[in-house]
Short mmCIF file of C-alpha atoms in Angstrom, two decimals:
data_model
loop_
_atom_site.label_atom_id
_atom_site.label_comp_id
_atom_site.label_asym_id
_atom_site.label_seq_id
_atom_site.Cartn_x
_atom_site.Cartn_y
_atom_site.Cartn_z
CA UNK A 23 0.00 0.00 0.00
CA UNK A 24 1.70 2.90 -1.09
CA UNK A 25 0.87 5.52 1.44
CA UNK A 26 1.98 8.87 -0.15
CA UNK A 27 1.22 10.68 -3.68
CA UNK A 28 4.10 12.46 -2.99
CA UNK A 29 6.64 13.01 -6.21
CA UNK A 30 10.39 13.86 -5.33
CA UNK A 31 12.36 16.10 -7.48
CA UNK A 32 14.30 19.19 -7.22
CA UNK A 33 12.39 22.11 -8.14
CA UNK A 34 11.63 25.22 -6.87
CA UNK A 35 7.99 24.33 -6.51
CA UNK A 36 9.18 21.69 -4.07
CA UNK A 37 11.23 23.71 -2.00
CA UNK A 38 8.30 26.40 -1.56
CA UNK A 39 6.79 26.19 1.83
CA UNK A 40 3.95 24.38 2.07
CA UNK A 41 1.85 26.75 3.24
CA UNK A 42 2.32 29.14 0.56
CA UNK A 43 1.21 26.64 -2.19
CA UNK A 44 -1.99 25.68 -0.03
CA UNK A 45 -2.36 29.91 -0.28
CA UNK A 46 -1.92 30.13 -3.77
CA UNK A 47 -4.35 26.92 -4.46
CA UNK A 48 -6.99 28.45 -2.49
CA UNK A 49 -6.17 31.83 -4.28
CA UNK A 50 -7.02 29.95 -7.43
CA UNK A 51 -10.07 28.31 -6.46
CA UNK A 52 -11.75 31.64 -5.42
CA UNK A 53 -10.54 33.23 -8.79
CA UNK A 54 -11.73 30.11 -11.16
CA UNK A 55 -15.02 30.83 -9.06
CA UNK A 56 -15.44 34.42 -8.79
CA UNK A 57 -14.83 34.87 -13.06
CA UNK A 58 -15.71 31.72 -14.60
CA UNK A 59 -15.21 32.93 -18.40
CA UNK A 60 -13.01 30.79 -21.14
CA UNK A 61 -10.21 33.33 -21.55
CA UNK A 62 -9.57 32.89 -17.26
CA UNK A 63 -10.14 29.39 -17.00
CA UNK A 64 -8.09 28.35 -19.82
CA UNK A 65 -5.16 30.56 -19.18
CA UNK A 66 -5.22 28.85 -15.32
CA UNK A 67 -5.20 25.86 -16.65
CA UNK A 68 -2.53 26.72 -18.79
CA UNK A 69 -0.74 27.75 -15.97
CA UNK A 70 -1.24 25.12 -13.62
CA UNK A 71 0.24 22.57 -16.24
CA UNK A 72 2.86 24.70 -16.88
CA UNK A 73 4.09 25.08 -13.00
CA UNK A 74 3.43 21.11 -12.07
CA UNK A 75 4.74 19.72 -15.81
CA UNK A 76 7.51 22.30 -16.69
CA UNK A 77 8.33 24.44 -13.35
CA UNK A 78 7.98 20.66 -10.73
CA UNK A 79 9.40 18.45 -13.76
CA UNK A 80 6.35 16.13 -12.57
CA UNK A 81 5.71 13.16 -14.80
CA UNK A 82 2.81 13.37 -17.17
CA UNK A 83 1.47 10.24 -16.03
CA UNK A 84 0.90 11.05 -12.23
CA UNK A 85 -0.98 14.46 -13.20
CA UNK A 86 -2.93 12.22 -15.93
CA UNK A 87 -3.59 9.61 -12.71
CA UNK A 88 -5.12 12.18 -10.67
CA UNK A 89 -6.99 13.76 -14.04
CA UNK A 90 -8.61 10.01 -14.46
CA UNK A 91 -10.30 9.68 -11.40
CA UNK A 92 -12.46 12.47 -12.20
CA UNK A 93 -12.49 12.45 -16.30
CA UNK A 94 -15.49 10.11 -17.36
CA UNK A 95 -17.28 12.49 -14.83
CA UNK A 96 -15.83 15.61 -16.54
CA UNK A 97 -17.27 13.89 -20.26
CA UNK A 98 -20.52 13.27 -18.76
CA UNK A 99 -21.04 16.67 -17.00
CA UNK A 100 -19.77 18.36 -20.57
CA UNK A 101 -22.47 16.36 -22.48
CA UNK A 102 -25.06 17.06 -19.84
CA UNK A 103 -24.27 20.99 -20.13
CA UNK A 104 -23.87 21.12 -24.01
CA UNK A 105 -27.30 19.75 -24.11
CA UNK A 106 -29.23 21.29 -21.61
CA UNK A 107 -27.38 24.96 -21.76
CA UNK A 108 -24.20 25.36 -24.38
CA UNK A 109 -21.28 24.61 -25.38
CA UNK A 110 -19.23 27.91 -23.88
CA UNK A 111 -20.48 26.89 -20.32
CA UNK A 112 -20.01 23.43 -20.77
CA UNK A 113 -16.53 23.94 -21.49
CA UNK A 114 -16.40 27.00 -18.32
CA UNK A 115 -17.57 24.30 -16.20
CA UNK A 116 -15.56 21.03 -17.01
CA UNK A 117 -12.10 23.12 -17.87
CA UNK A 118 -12.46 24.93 -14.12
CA UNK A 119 -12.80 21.51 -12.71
CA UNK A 120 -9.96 20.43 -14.41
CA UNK A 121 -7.78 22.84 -13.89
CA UNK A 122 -8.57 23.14 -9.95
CA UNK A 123 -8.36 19.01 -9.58
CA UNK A 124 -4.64 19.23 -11.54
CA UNK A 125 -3.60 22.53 -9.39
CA UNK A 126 -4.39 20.34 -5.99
CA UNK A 127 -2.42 17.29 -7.88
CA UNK A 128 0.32 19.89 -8.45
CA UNK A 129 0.37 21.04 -4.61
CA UNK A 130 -0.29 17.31 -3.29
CA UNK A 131 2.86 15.81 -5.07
CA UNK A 132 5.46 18.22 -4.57
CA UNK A 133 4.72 18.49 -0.64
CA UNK A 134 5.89 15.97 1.87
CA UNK A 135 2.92 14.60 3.75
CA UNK A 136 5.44 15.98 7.22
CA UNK A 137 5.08 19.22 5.83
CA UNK A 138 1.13 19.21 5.14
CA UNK A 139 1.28 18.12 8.98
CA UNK A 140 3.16 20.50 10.37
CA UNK A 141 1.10 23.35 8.47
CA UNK A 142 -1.60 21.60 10.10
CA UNK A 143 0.19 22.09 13.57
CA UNK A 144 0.88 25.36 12.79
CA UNK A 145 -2.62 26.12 11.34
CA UNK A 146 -4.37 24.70 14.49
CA UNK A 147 -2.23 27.45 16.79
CA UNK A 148 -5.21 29.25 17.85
CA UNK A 149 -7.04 26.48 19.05
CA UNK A 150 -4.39 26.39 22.29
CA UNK A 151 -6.94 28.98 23.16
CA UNK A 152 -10.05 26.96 23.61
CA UNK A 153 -7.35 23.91 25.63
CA UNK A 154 -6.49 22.30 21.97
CA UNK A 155 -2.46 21.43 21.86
CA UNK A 156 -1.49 21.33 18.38
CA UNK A 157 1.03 18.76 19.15
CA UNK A 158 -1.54 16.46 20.09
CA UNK A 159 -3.07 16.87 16.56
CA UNK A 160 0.19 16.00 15.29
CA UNK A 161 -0.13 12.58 17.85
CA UNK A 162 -3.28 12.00 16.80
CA UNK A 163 -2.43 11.76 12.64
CA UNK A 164 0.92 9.76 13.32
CA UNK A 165 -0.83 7.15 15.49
CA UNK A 166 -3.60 6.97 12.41
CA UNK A 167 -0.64 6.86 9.89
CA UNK A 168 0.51 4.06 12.22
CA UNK A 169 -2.79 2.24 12.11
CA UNK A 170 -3.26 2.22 8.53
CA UNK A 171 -1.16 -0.32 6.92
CA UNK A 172 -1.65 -2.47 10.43
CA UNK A 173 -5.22 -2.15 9.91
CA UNK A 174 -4.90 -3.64 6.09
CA UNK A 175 -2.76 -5.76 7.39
CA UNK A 176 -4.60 -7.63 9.37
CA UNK A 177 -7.74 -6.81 7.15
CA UNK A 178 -5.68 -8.85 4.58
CA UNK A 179 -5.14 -11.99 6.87
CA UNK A 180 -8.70 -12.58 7.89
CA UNK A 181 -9.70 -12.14 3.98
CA UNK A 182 -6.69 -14.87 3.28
CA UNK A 183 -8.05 -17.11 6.51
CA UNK A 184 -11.52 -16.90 5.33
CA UNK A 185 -10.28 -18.21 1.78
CA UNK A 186 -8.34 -21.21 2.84
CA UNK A 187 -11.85 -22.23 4.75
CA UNK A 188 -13.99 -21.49 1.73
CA UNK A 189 -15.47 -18.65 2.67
CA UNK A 190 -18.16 -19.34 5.16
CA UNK A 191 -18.22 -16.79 7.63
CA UNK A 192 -20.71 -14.30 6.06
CA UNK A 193 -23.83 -12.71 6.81
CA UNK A 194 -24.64 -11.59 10.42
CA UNK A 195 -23.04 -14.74 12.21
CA UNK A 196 -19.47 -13.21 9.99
CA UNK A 197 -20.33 -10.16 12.18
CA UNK A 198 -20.24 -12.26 15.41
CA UNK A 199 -17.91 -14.55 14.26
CA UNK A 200 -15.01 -12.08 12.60
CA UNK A 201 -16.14 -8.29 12.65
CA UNK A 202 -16.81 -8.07 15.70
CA UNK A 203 -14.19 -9.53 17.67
CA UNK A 204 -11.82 -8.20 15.22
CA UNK A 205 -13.25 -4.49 16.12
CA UNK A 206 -12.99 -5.27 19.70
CA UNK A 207 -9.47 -6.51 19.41
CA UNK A 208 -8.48 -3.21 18.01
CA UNK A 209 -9.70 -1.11 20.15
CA UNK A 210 -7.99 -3.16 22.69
CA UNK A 211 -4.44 -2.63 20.50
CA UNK A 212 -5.46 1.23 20.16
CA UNK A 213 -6.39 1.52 24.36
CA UNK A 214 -2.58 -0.31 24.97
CA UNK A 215 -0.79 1.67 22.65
CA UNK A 216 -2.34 4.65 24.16
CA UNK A 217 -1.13 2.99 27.65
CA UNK A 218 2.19 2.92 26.22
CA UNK A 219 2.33 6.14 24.95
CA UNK A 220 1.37 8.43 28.66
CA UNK A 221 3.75 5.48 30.31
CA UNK A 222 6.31 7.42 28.04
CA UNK A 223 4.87 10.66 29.01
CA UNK A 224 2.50 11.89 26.73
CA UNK A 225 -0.38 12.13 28.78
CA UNK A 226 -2.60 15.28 28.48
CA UNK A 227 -1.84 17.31 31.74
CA UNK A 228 2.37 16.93 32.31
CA UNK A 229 2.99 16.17 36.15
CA UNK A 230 3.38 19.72 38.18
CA UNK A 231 7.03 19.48 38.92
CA UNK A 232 8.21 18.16 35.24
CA UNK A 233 9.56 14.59 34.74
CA UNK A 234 10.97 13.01 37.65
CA UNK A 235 15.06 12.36 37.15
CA UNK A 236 15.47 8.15 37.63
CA UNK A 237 16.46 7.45 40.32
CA UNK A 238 20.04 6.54 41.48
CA UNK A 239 21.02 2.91 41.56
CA UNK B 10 -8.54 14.60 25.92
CA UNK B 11 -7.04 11.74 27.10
CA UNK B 12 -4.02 9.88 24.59
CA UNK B 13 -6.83 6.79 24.90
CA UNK B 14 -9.46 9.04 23.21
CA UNK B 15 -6.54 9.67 20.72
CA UNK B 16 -5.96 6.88 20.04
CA UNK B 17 -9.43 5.70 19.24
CA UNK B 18 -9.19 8.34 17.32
CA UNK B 19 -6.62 7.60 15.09
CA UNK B 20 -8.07 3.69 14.69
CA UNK B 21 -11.47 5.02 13.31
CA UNK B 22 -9.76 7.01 10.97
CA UNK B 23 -7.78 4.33 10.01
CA UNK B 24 -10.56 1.72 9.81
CA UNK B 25 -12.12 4.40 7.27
CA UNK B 26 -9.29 4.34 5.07
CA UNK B 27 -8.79 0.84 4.86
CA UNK B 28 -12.75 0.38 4.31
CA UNK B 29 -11.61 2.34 1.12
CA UNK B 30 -9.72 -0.71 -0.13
CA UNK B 31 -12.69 -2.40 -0.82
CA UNK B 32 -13.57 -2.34 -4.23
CA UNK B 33 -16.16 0.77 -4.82
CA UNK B 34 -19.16 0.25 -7.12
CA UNK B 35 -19.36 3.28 -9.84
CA UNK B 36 -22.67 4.04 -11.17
CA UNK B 37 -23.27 7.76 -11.62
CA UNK B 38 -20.29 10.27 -10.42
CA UNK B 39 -20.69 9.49 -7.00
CA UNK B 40 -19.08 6.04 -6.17
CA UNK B 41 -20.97 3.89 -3.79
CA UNK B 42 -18.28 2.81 -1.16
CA UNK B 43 -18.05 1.10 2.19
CA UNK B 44 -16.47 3.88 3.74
CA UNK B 45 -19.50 4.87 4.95
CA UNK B 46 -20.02 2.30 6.83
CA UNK B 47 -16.86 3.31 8.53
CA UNK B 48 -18.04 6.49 9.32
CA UNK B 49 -21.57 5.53 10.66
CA UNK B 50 -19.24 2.87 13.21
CA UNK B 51 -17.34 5.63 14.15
CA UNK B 52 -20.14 8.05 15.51
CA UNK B 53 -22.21 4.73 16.63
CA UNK B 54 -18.98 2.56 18.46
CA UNK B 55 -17.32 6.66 19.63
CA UNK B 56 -20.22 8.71 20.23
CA UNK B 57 -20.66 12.01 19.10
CA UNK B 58 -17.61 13.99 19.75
CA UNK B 59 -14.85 11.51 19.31
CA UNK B 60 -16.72 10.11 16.11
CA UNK B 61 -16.50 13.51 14.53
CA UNK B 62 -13.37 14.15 15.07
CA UNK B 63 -12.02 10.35 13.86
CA UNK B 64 -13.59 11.20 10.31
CA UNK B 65 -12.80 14.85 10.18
CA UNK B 66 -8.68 13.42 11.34
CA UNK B 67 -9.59 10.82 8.05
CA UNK B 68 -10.50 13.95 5.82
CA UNK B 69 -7.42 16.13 6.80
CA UNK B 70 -4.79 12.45 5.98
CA UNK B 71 -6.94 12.87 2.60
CA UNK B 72 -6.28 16.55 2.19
CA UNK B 73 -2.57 16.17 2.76
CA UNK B 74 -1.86 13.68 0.26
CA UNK B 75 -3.07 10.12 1.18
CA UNK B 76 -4.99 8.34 -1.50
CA UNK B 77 -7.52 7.02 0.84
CA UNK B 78 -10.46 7.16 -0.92
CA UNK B 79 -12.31 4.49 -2.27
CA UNK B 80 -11.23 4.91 -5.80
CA UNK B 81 -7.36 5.59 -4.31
CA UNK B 82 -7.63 9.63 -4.82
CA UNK B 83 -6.73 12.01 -2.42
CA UNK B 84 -5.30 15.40 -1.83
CA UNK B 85 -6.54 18.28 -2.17
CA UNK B 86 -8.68 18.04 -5.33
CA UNK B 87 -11.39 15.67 -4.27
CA UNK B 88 -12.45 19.05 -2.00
CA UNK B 89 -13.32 20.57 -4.98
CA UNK B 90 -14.81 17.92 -6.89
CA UNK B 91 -18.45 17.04 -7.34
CA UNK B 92 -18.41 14.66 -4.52
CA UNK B 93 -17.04 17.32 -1.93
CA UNK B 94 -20.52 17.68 -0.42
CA UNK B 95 -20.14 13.84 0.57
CA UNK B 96 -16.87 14.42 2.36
CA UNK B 97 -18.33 17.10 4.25
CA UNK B 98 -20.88 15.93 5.93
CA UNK B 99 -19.64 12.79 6.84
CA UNK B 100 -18.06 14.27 10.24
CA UNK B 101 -21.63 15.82 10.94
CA UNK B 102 -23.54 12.43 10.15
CA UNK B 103 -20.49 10.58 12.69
CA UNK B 104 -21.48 13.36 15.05
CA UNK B 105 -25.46 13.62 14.30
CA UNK B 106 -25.13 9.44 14.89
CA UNK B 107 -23.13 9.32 18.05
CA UNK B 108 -24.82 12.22 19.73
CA UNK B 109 -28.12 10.29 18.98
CA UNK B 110 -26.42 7.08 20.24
CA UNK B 111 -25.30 8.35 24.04
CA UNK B 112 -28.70 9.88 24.30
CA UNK B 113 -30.09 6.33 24.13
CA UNK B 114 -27.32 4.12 25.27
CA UNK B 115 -28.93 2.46 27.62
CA UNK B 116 -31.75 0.83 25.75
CA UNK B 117 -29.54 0.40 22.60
CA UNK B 118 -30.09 -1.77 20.01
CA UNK B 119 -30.21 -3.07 16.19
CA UNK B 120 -33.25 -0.93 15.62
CA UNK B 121 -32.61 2.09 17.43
CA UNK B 122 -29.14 1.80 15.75
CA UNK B 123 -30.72 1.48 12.73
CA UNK B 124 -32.65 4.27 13.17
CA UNK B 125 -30.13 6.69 14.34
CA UNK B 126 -27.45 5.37 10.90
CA UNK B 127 -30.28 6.22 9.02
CA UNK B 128 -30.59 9.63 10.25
CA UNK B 129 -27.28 10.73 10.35
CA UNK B 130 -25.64 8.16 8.11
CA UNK B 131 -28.34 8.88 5.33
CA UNK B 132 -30.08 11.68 5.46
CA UNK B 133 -27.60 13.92 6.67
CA UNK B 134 -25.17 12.98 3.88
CA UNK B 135 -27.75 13.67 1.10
CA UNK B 136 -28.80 16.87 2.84
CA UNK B 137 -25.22 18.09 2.54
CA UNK B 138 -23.98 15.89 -0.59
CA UNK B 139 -26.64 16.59 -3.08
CA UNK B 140 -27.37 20.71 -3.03
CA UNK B 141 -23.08 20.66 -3.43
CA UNK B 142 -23.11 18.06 -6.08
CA UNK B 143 -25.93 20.10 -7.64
CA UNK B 144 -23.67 23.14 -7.52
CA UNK B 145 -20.12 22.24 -8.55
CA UNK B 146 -21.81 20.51 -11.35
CA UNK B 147 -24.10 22.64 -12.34
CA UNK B 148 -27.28 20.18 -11.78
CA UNK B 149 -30.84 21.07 -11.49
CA UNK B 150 -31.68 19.27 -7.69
CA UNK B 151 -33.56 17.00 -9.25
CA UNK B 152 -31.25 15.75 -11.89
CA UNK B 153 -28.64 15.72 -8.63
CA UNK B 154 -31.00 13.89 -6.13
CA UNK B 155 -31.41 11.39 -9.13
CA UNK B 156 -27.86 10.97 -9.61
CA UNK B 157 -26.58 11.35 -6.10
CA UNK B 158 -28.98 10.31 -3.99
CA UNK B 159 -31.20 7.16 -5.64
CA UNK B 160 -28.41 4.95 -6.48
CA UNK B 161 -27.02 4.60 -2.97
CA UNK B 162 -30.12 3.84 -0.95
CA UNK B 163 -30.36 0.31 -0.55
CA UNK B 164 -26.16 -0.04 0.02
CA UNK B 165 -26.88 2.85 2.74
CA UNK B 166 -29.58 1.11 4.24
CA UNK B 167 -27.69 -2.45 4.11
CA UNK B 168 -24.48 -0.51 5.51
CA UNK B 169 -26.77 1.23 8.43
CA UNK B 170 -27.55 -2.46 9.55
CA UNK B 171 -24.34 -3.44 9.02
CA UNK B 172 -23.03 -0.93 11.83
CA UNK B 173 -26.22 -0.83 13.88
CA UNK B 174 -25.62 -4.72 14.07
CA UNK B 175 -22.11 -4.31 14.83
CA UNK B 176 -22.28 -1.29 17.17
CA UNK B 177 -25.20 -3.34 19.28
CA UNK B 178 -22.53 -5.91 20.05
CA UNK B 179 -19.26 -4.17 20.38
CA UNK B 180 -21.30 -1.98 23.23
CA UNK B 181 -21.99 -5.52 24.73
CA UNK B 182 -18.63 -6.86 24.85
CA UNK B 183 -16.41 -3.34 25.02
CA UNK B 184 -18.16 -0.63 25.72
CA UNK B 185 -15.98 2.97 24.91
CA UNK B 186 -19.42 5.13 25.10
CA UNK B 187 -20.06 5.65 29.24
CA UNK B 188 -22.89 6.00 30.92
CA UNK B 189 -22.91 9.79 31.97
CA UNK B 190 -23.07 8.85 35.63
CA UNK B 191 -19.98 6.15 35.02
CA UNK B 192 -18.18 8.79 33.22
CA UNK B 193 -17.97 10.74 36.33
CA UNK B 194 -17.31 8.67 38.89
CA UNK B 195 -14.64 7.35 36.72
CA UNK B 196 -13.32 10.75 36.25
#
């Protein structure tokens, strides 16, 4: 499971902070939005392949990837709109989809997924006013980053188990037989690695005084 | 919040995005998935507050890159796709489900729970999914609540049984929702 859409490459695209290119995409969006006419839409699109093909030396192919997903939709919607209004909004439409879809590609594979989190951190600042501690947030995504390919993992095994016993545990008795337990186990795994994680001091109130030195054989 | 609420968390998040690795039936622009099955477990198994924030921590691993989603997109475009109303309200309908759950915990069952995934797990997520669908894409509502809404309710209803089913007997063997007078003597 390949956990990151993340492209490396030396580029000055790359190296911007993070934060700036989440600015600019939102920038974008509220342009494409605001004047949705051909000329606008088609020189941002323009420009948005130019920045993630030419500027970010991205390959075609992952920009066409991400394009895929939502193309048979973009065909459909263009047919739908050149029938029931024109052509010229048709086009408006689908190309400002397009072009906001590849601009989030763009963004999404030049920046580290540690950078989008520490944005995040940073982002989340003001909420240490209402108790929130944005390193907690950052806790919170590793340990789900953590679960992930566990999860599949595991997911994966019963599927394989299952198999090799031709498949019978299905319908509500493969709830009480396999989902179930299965759920129950993991919350069990996510309530011990919680244990382990305030036995190594990350518990939410730190203990008035600081950490206590070991003591001296 | 305590790192066990965390942690919870974190594993509903993750059971979300590995729900996405199930293979997702396409039949209109909005794919019919099991993830939201994930999410009506999440505000049914968590209760209201720590359901919402499992799915809104599975949006923001989307929005930073992780192809999660059923049909293995991610980042920041599916926000501004036709299906962004979907992804939206799924924190509410984890929240709307959960806060309806630990009102009723103690008589829960299948049927309440089927009740309460229906609400939040159904028609919360059209409320919010359609009129945005209908928007981004230009659709009349109808032609949006015929392409965005229809196709998915007998999954949704099979998946609100699913979790209802599931919920019902995880609270029996491992309860994390207290009782409001347990909480606080616990606490």
């Amino acid at each position: 499971m390949t956990l990151s859409l993340y492209v490396p490459r030396r580029s000055v695209v790359h190296r911007l902070p993070a934060g700036a290119k989440l600015l600019a995409l939102a920038v974008l969006a509220v342009v494409l939005f605001a004047r949705p006419s051909l000329p606008v839409v088609g020189a941002a699109l323009a420009g948005v392949l130019a920045v993630g093909l030419l500027l970010a030396r991205l390959p075609v192919a992952t920009l066409a990837r991400q394009a895929r997903t939502v193309l048979w939709w973009l065909v459909g919607l263009f047919v739908f709109h050149a029938l029931f209004s024109d052509v010229a909004t048709a086009a408006v439409t689908v190309l400002r989809l397009l072009a906001l879809v590849l601009a989030a590609a763009v963004v999404t594979s030049t920046t580290r997924v540690t950078e989008m989190v520490a944005v995040i951190e940073r982002l989340c600042a003001p909420l240490r006013l209402v108790g929130v501690r944005p390193a907690r947030i950052g806790l919170v995504i590793s340990m789900a980053l953590r679960f992930i390919p566990v999860l599949a993992e595991r997911a994966d095994r019963i599927r394989q188990a299952q198999a090799a016993r031709g498949g019978s545990a299905r319908g509500v008795r493969g709830l009480r037989t396999t989902v179930t337990p299965l759920l129950v186990q993991l919350l069990q795994m996510a309530h011990t690695v919680s244990e382990a994680l305030d036995a190594r001091g990350a518990d939410d109130v730190p203990p008035a005084g600081g950490r206590r030195a070991p003591a001296a054989g | 919040m305590k790192t066990r609420d965390l942690a919870y968390i974190a594993l509903f998040a993750a059971i979300i995005a590995v729900l996405g690795t199930l293979p997702a039936v396409n039949i209109g622009p909005v794919p019919i998935t099991a993830q939201t099955l994930g999410v009506m477990l999440a505000g049914s198994v968590l209760g209201a507050r720590r359901g919402f924030l499992s799915v809104l921590l599975f949006l923001v691993l989307v929005a930073i890159g992780l192809p999660l989603l059923a049909s293995g997109s991610g980042g920041l475009a599916v926000f501004a796709g036709a299906t962004a109303g979907y992804l939206y309200s799924w924190p509410i309908a984890a929240f709307v489900i959960g806060w309806l759950t630990e009102r009723f915990w103690s008589r829960y069952n299948v049927a309440w729970g089927v009740l309460f995934n229906v609400l939040g797990g159904m028609v919360v997520i059209y409320l919010i999914g359609v009129p945005v669908l209908a928007a981004v894409a230009n659709l009349s509502l109808g032609a949006a609540v015929v392409s965005g809404a229809l196709p998915f309710l007998i999954g949704d209803a099979i998946k609100a049984f699913l979790a209802a089913a599931i919920a019902a007997q995880v609270r029996r063997s491992y309860p994390v929702i207290e009782r409001p007078r347990q909480a606080l003597a616990t606490r």
